[in-house]
Amino acid sequence: MIKTLTNLFKQDKEKFVVPKGVQDVIPVAAIFDDGIFKVGKDKYSKTYRFTDINYAVASREDKEAMFLEYSELLNSLDSGATTKITINNRRLNRLDFEQTILIPTTGDNLDEYREEYNKMLLDKATGANSIVQDKYITISIQQKSVEDARTYFARVGADLIAHFGRLGSKCVEHD
């Protein structure tokens, strides 16, 4: 166990070179069309975006099921890979929200319901200081080639999508 952790930490550490410019500080060697980043010598990384689940209002049985599924998700991750979760808090742009999310009125007898639903969405969105959270999971792995990394990320991506789906969340590749 200790040797495994020691080897994992050695993989994440690379020789430090003093950067000559700002762009040299960013550890990205190449970006591929399928969203895979080469972030070091034979190290590749891919990010997935996932949505939140409403754990707080779930019943006790649902919470237990979510906990067990989340445990399965964590256990499915490769011990040789580095996994990072990123939560980005950002302010909601009200104009963009109104244009993309709200249901436009059509002039029929259902406009009353559309307006009520839109009001509910606006109240919910403007609460909590209009902060929206974007959630990402990034997986990095040592592979000999980008083809090996693609195979690995295809398998891991399918597993993540399945596990998050069973949790009631949606997980998509972040391109």
Coordinates of N, CA and C in Angstrom, one line a residue:
M1 N 0.8 -1.2 0.0 CA 0.0 0.0 0.0 C 0.9 1.3 0.0
I2 N 1.9 1.3 0.9 CA 2.8 2.5 0.9 C 3.5 2.6 -0.4
K3 N 4.0 1.5 -0.9 CA 4.8 1.6 -2.2 C 3.9 2.1 -3.3
T4 N 2.6 1.7 -3.3 CA 1.7 2.2 -4.3 C 1.5 3.7 -4.2
L5 N 1.3 4.2 -3.0 CA 1.1 5.6 -2.8 C 2.4 6.4 -3.2
T6 N 3.5 5.8 -2.8 CA 4.8 6.5 -3.1 C 5.0 6.6 -4.6
N7 N 4.7 5.5 -5.3 CA 4.8 5.5 -6.8 C 3.8 6.5 -7.4
L8 N 2.6 6.6 -6.9 CA 1.6 7.5 -7.4 C 2.1 9.0 -7.2
F9 N 2.6 9.3 -6.0 CA 3.1 10.6 -5.8 C 4.3 10.9 -6.7
K10 N 5.1 10.0 -7.0 CA 6.3 10.2 -7.9 C 5.8 10.5 -9.3
Q11 N 4.7 9.8 -9.7 CA 4.1 10.1 -11.1 C 3.7 11.5 -11.2
D12 N 3.1 12.1 -10.1 CA 2.5 13.4 -10.1 C 3.6 14.5 -10.1
K13 N 4.8 14.2 -9.6 CA 5.9 15.1 -9.5 C 6.8 15.0 -10.7
E14 N 7.0 16.1 -11.3 CA 8.0 16.2 -12.4 C 9.1 17.2 -12.1
K15 N 10.2 17.1 -12.8 CA 11.3 18.0 -12.5 C 10.8 19.4 -12.8
F16 N 11.1 20.3 -11.8 CA 10.7 21.7 -12.0 C 11.7 22.5 -12.8
V17 N 11.2 23.2 -13.8 CA 12.0 24.0 -14.6 C 11.5 25.4 -14.5
V18 N 12.4 26.4 -14.3 CA 12.0 27.8 -14.1 C 11.3 28.3 -15.5
P19 N 10.1 28.7 -15.4 CA 9.4 29.2 -16.7 C 10.0 30.5 -17.2
K20 N 10.1 30.6 -18.5 CA 10.6 31.8 -19.1 C 9.5 32.8 -19.4
G21 N 8.2 32.3 -19.4 CA 7.1 33.2 -19.6 C 5.9 32.6 -19.0
V22 N 4.8 33.4 -19.0 CA 3.5 33.0 -18.4 C 3.0 31.7 -19.0
Q23 N 3.1 31.6 -20.3 CA 2.6 30.4 -20.9 C 3.3 29.1 -20.5
D24 N 4.5 29.2 -20.1 CA 5.3 28.1 -19.7 C 4.9 27.6 -18.3
V25 N 4.1 28.4 -17.6 CA 3.7 28.0 -16.3 C 2.5 26.9 -16.4
I26 N 1.8 27.0 -17.5 CA 0.6 26.1 -17.7 C 1.2 24.8 -18.1
P27 N 0.9 23.7 -17.4 CA 1.5 22.4 -17.7 C 0.8 21.6 -18.8
V28 N 0.4 22.3 -19.8 CA -0.3 21.6 -20.9 C 0.6 21.5 -22.1
A29 N 1.0 20.3 -22.5 CA 1.8 20.1 -23.7 C 1.1 20.0 -25.0
A30 N -0.1 19.4 -24.9 CA -1.0 19.3 -26.1 C -2.4 19.1 -25.7
I31 N -3.3 19.6 -26.6 CA -4.8 19.4 -26.4 C -5.3 18.7 -27.7
F32 N -6.0 17.6 -27.5 CA -6.5 16.8 -28.6 C -8.0 17.1 -28.8
D33 N -8.5 16.9 -30.0 CA -9.9 17.2 -30.3 C -10.9 16.5 -29.5
D34 N -10.6 15.4 -28.9 CA -11.6 14.7 -28.1 C -11.6 15.1 -26.6
G35 N -10.9 16.2 -26.3 CA -10.9 16.7 -24.9 C -9.8 16.2 -24.0
I36 N -8.9 15.4 -24.6 CA -7.8 14.9 -23.8 C -6.6 15.9 -23.8
F37 N -6.1 16.1 -22.6 CA -4.9 17.0 -22.5 C -3.7 16.2 -22.2
K38 N -2.6 16.5 -22.8 CA -1.3 15.9 -22.4 C -0.7 16.9 -21.5
V39 N -0.5 16.5 -20.2 CA -0.1 17.4 -19.2 C 1.3 17.1 -18.6
G40 N 2.1 16.3 -19.3 CA 3.4 15.9 -18.8 C 3.9 14.8 -19.7
K41 N 5.1 14.3 -19.3 CA 5.7 13.2 -20.1 C 4.8 12.0 -19.9
D42 N 4.1 11.5 -20.9 CA 3.3 10.3 -20.9 C 2.1 10.5 -19.9
K43 N 1.7 11.7 -19.5 CA 0.6 11.8 -18.6 C -0.5 12.6 -19.3
Y44 N -1.8 12.0 -19.3 CA -2.9 12.5 -20.0 C -4.0 12.8 -19.0
S45 N -4.9 13.7 -19.3 CA -5.9 14.2 -18.4 C -7.2 14.4 -19.2
K46 N -8.3 14.1 -18.6 CA -9.6 14.4 -19.2 C -10.6 14.9 -18.1
T47 N -11.5 15.8 -18.5 CA -12.4 16.4 -17.5 C -13.9 16.0 -17.9
Y48 N -14.7 15.7 -16.9 CA -16.1 15.4 -17.1 C -16.9 16.4 -16.2
R49 N -18.0 16.9 -16.7 CA -18.9 17.8 -16.0 C -20.1 17.0 -15.4
F50 N -20.4 17.2 -14.2 CA -21.6 16.5 -13.6 C -22.5 17.5 -12.9
T51 N -23.8 17.1 -12.8 CA -24.8 17.9 -12.1 C -24.9 17.4 -10.7
D52 N -25.5 18.3 -9.9 CA -25.6 18.0 -8.5 C -26.9 17.1 -8.3
I53 N -26.9 16.4 -7.1 CA -28.0 15.6 -6.7 C -28.6 16.3 -5.5
N54 N -29.9 16.1 -5.3 CA -30.6 16.7 -4.2 C -30.6 15.7 -3.0
Y55 N -29.5 15.6 -2.3 CA -29.3 14.7 -1.2 C -30.1 15.1 0.0
A56 N -30.2 16.4 0.3 CA -30.8 16.9 1.5 C -32.2 16.6 1.7
V57 N -33.0 16.5 0.6 CA -34.4 16.3 0.7 C -34.8 14.8 0.4
A58 N -33.8 14.0 0.2 CA -34.1 12.6 -0.1 C -34.5 11.8 1.2
S59 N -35.3 10.8 1.0 CA -35.7 9.9 2.1 C -34.4 9.2 2.7
R60 N -34.6 8.6 3.8 CA -33.5 7.8 4.4 C -33.0 6.7 3.5
E61 N -34.0 6.0 2.9 CA -33.6 4.8 2.0 C -32.9 5.3 0.8
D62 N -33.4 6.5 0.3 CA -32.7 7.0 -0.9 C -31.3 7.5 -0.6
K63 N -31.1 8.1 0.6 CA -29.8 8.5 1.1 C -28.9 7.4 1.2
E64 N -29.3 6.3 1.7 CA -28.5 5.1 1.8 C -28.1 4.5 0.5
A65 N -29.1 4.5 -0.4 CA -28.8 4.0 -1.8 C -27.8 5.0 -2.5
M66 N -28.0 6.3 -2.3 CA -27.0 7.2 -2.9 C -25.6 7.0 -2.3
F67 N -25.6 6.8 -1.0 CA -24.3 6.6 -0.4 C -23.6 5.4 -0.9
L68 N -24.3 4.3 -1.0 CA -23.7 3.1 -1.5 C -23.3 3.2 -3.0
E69 N -24.1 3.9 -3.8 CA -23.7 4.1 -5.2 C -22.5 5.0 -5.3
Y70 N -22.5 6.1 -4.4 CA -21.3 7.0 -4.4 C -20.0 6.2 -4.0
S71 N -20.2 5.3 -3.1 CA -19.1 4.4 -2.7 C -18.6 3.5 -3.8
E72 N -19.6 3.0 -4.6 CA -19.2 2.2 -5.8 C -18.5 3.1 -6.8
L73 N -18.9 4.3 -7.0 CA -18.3 5.2 -7.9 C -16.8 5.5 -7.5
L74 N -16.6 5.7 -6.2 CA -15.2 6.0 -5.7 C -14.4 4.7 -5.9
N75 N -15.0 3.6 -5.6 CA -14.2 2.3 -5.7 C -13.9 1.9 -7.2
S76 N -14.7 2.5 -8.1 CA -14.5 2.1 -9.5 C -13.3 2.9 -10.1
L77 N -12.9 4.0 -9.4 CA -11.8 4.8 -9.9 C -10.5 4.1 -9.8
D78 N -9.7 4.2 -10.8 CA -8.4 3.5 -10.8 C -7.4 4.1 -9.7
S79 N -6.8 3.2 -9.0 CA -5.9 3.6 -7.9 C -4.6 4.2 -8.5
G80 N -4.3 3.9 -9.8 CA -3.1 4.5 -10.4 C -3.4 5.8 -11.1
A81 N -4.6 6.3 -11.0 CA -4.9 7.6 -11.6 C -5.1 8.6 -10.5
T82 N -4.9 9.9 -10.9 CA -5.2 11.0 -10.0 C -6.6 11.5 -10.4
T83 N -7.4 11.7 -9.4 CA -8.8 12.2 -9.6 C -8.9 13.5 -8.8
K84 N -9.4 14.5 -9.4 CA -9.7 15.8 -8.8 C -11.1 16.2 -9.1
I85 N -11.7 16.8 -8.0 CA -13.1 17.3 -8.2 C -12.9 18.8 -8.1
T86 N -13.5 19.6 -9.0 CA -13.4 21.0 -9.0 C -14.8 21.6 -9.0
I87 N -15.1 22.5 -8.1 CA -16.4 23.2 -8.0 C -16.1 24.7 -8.2
N88 N -16.7 25.2 -9.3 CA -16.5 26.5 -9.7 C -17.8 27.3 -9.4
N89 N -17.7 28.3 -8.5 CA -18.8 29.1 -8.1 C -18.7 30.4 -9.0
R90 N -19.9 30.6 -9.7 CA -19.9 31.8 -10.6 C -21.2 32.5 -10.4
R91 N -21.2 33.8 -10.7 CA -22.4 34.6 -10.6 C -23.3 34.3 -11.9
L92 N -24.6 34.2 -11.7 CA -25.5 33.9 -12.8 C -25.8 35.2 -13.5
N93 N -25.7 35.3 -14.8 CA -26.0 36.4 -15.6 C -27.5 36.4 -15.9
R94 N -28.2 37.3 -15.3 CA -29.7 37.3 -15.4 C -30.2 37.4 -16.8
L95 N -29.6 38.2 -17.7 CA -30.1 38.3 -19.1 C -29.9 37.0 -19.8
D96 N -28.7 36.4 -19.7 CA -28.5 35.0 -20.3 C -29.5 34.0 -19.8
F97 N -29.8 34.1 -18.5 CA -30.7 33.1 -17.8 C -32.1 33.3 -18.4
E98 N -32.5 34.6 -18.5 CA -33.9 34.9 -19.0 C -34.0 34.4 -20.5
Q99 N -33.0 34.6 -21.3 CA -33.0 34.2 -22.7 C -32.9 32.7 -22.9
T100 N -32.2 32.0 -22.1 CA -32.0 30.6 -22.4 C -32.9 29.7 -21.6
I101 N -33.3 30.0 -20.4 CA -34.0 29.1 -19.5 C -35.5 29.4 -19.5
L102 N -35.9 30.6 -19.4 CA -37.3 30.9 -19.2 C -38.1 30.5 -20.4
I103 N -39.4 30.1 -20.2 CA -40.3 29.7 -21.2 C -41.0 30.9 -21.8
P104 N -40.8 31.1 -23.1 CA -41.5 32.3 -23.7 C -43.0 32.1 -23.8
T105 N -43.7 33.2 -23.6 CA -45.2 33.2 -23.7 C -45.6 33.1 -25.2
T106 N -46.7 32.4 -25.5 CA -47.1 32.2 -26.8 C -48.5 32.8 -27.1
G107 N -49.1 33.4 -26.1 CA -50.4 34.1 -26.4 C -51.6 33.1 -26.2
D108 N -51.4 31.9 -25.8 CA -52.5 31.0 -25.6 C -53.0 31.0 -24.1
N109 N -53.9 30.1 -23.8 CA -54.4 30.1 -22.4 C -53.5 29.5 -21.4
L110 N -52.3 29.0 -21.8 CA -51.3 28.4 -20.9 C -50.3 29.4 -20.5
D111 N -50.4 30.7 -21.0 CA -49.4 31.7 -20.6 C -49.4 32.0 -19.1
E112 N -50.5 31.9 -18.5 CA -50.6 32.1 -17.0 C -49.7 31.1 -16.3
Y113 N -49.6 29.9 -16.7 CA -48.8 28.8 -16.1 C -47.3 29.1 -16.4
R114 N -47.1 29.5 -17.7 CA -45.7 29.8 -18.1 C -45.1 30.9 -17.2
E115 N -45.9 32.0 -17.0 CA -45.5 33.1 -16.2 C -45.2 32.7 -14.8
E116 N -46.1 31.9 -14.2 CA -45.9 31.4 -12.8 C -44.6 30.6 -12.7
Y117 N -44.4 29.7 -13.7 CA -43.2 28.9 -13.7 C -42.0 29.7 -13.9
N118 N -42.0 30.7 -14.8 CA -40.9 31.6 -15.0 C -40.6 32.4 -13.7
K119 N -41.6 32.8 -13.0 CA -41.4 33.6 -11.8 C -40.8 32.7 -10.7
M120 N -41.2 31.5 -10.6 CA -40.6 30.5 -9.7 C -39.1 30.3 -10.0
L121 N -38.8 30.1 -11.3 CA -37.4 30.0 -11.7 C -36.5 31.2 -11.4
L122 N -37.1 32.4 -11.7 CA -36.4 33.6 -11.4 C -36.1 33.8 -9.9
D123 N -37.1 33.5 -9.1 CA -37.0 33.6 -7.6 C -35.9 32.6 -7.1
K124 N -35.9 31.4 -7.7 CA -34.9 30.4 -7.3 C -33.5 30.8 -7.7
A125 N -33.4 31.4 -8.9 CA -32.1 31.8 -9.5 C -31.6 33.0 -8.8
T126 N -32.4 33.9 -8.4 CA -31.9 35.2 -7.8 C -31.7 35.0 -6.3
G127 N -32.1 33.9 -5.7 CA -31.8 33.6 -4.3 C -30.4 33.1 -4.2
A128 N -29.9 33.1 -3.0 CA -28.5 32.6 -2.7 C -27.5 33.5 -3.5
N129 N -27.7 34.8 -3.7 CA -26.8 35.7 -4.3 C -26.6 35.4 -5.8
S130 N -27.5 34.7 -6.4 CA -27.4 34.3 -7.8 C -26.1 33.5 -8.1
I131 N -25.6 32.7 -7.2 CA -24.4 31.9 -7.4 C -24.8 30.6 -8.0
V132 N -24.1 30.2 -9.1 CA -24.3 28.9 -9.7 C -23.0 28.1 -9.6
Q133 N -23.2 26.8 -9.3 CA -22.0 26.0 -9.1 C -21.8 25.0 -10.4
D134 N -20.7 25.1 -11.0 CA -20.3 24.1 -12.0 C -19.4 23.1 -11.4
K135 N -19.7 21.8 -11.6 CA -18.9 20.7 -10.9 C -18.2 19.9 -12.0
Y136 N -17.0 19.6 -11.8 CA -16.1 18.9 -12.7 C -15.4 17.8 -12.0
I137 N -15.1 16.7 -12.7 CA -14.2 15.7 -12.2 C -13.1 15.5 -13.2
T138 N -11.9 15.6 -12.8 CA -10.7 15.5 -13.8 C -9.9 14.2 -13.4
I139 N -9.7 13.4 -14.4 CA -8.9 12.2 -14.2 C -7.6 12.3 -15.0
S140 N -6.5 12.0 -14.3 CA -5.2 12.0 -15.0 C -4.5 10.7 -14.8
I141 N -3.9 10.2 -15.9 CA -3.3 8.8 -15.9 C -2.0 8.8 -16.7
Q142 N -1.1 8.0 -16.3 CA 0.1 7.7 -17.0 C -0.2 6.7 -18.1
Q143 N 0.1 7.0 -19.4 CA -0.1 6.1 -20.5 C 1.0 6.3 -21.4
K144 N 1.4 5.3 -22.2 CA 2.5 5.3 -23.1 C 2.1 6.2 -24.4
S145 N 0.9 6.2 -24.8 CA 0.5 7.0 -26.0 C -0.9 7.5 -25.8
V146 N -1.3 8.5 -26.7 CA -2.6 9.1 -26.6 C -3.7 8.0 -27.0
E147 N -3.3 7.0 -27.8 CA -4.3 6.0 -28.1 C -4.6 5.2 -26.9
D148 N -3.6 4.8 -26.1 CA -3.9 4.1 -24.8 C -4.7 5.0 -23.9
A149 N -4.4 6.3 -23.9 CA -5.2 7.2 -23.0 C -6.7 7.2 -23.5
R150 N -6.9 7.3 -24.8 CA -8.2 7.3 -25.3 C -9.0 6.1 -24.9
T151 N -8.4 4.9 -25.0 CA -9.0 3.7 -24.6 C -9.4 3.7 -23.1
Y152 N -8.4 4.2 -22.3 CA -8.7 4.2 -20.9 C -9.8 5.2 -20.6
F153 N -9.8 6.4 -21.2 CA -10.8 7.4 -20.9 C -12.2 7.0 -21.4
A154 N -12.2 6.2 -22.5 CA -13.5 5.7 -23.0 C -14.2 4.8 -22.0
R155 N -13.3 3.9 -21.4 CA -13.9 3.0 -20.4 C -14.3 3.7 -19.1
V156 N -13.4 4.6 -18.6 CA -13.7 5.4 -17.4 C -14.9 6.3 -17.6
G157 N -14.9 6.9 -18.8 CA -16.1 7.8 -19.0 C -17.4 7.1 -19.0
A158 N -17.4 5.9 -19.6 CA -18.7 5.1 -19.6 C -19.0 4.7 -18.2
D159 N -18.0 4.4 -17.4 CA -18.3 4.0 -16.0 C -18.8 5.2 -15.2
L160 N -18.2 6.4 -15.4 CA -18.7 7.6 -14.7 C -20.1 8.0 -15.1
I161 N -20.4 7.9 -16.3 CA -21.7 8.3 -16.8 C -22.8 7.3 -16.2
A162 N -22.4 6.0 -16.2 CA -23.4 5.0 -15.6 C -23.5 5.3 -14.1
H163 N -22.4 5.5 -13.4 CA -22.5 5.7 -11.9 C -23.3 7.0 -11.6
F164 N -23.0 8.1 -12.2 CA -23.7 9.3 -12.0 C -25.1 9.2 -12.4
G165 N -25.4 8.5 -13.4 CA -26.8 8.3 -13.8 C -27.6 7.5 -12.8
R166 N -27.0 6.5 -12.2 CA -27.7 5.8 -11.1 C -27.8 6.7 -9.8
L167 N -27.0 7.7 -9.7 CA -27.1 8.6 -8.6 C -28.2 9.7 -8.8
G168 N -28.7 9.7 -10.1 CA -29.7 10.7 -10.4 C -29.1 12.0 -10.9
S169 N -27.8 11.9 -11.3 CA -27.1 13.0 -11.8 C -26.8 12.8 -13.3
K170 N -26.3 13.8 -13.9 CA -25.9 13.7 -15.3 C -24.4 14.0 -15.5
C171 N -23.7 13.2 -16.2 CA -22.3 13.4 -16.3 C -22.0 13.3 -17.8
V172 N -21.2 14.4 -18.3 CA -20.9 14.4 -19.7 C -19.4 14.8 -19.9
E173 N -18.8 14.4 -21.0 CA -17.4 14.7 -21.2 C -17.4 16.2 -21.5
H174 N -16.3 16.9 -20.9 CA -16.2 18.3 -21.1 C -15.2 18.5 -22.2
D175 N -15.6 19.0 -23.3 CA -14.8 19.3 -24.5 C -14.2 20.7 -24.5

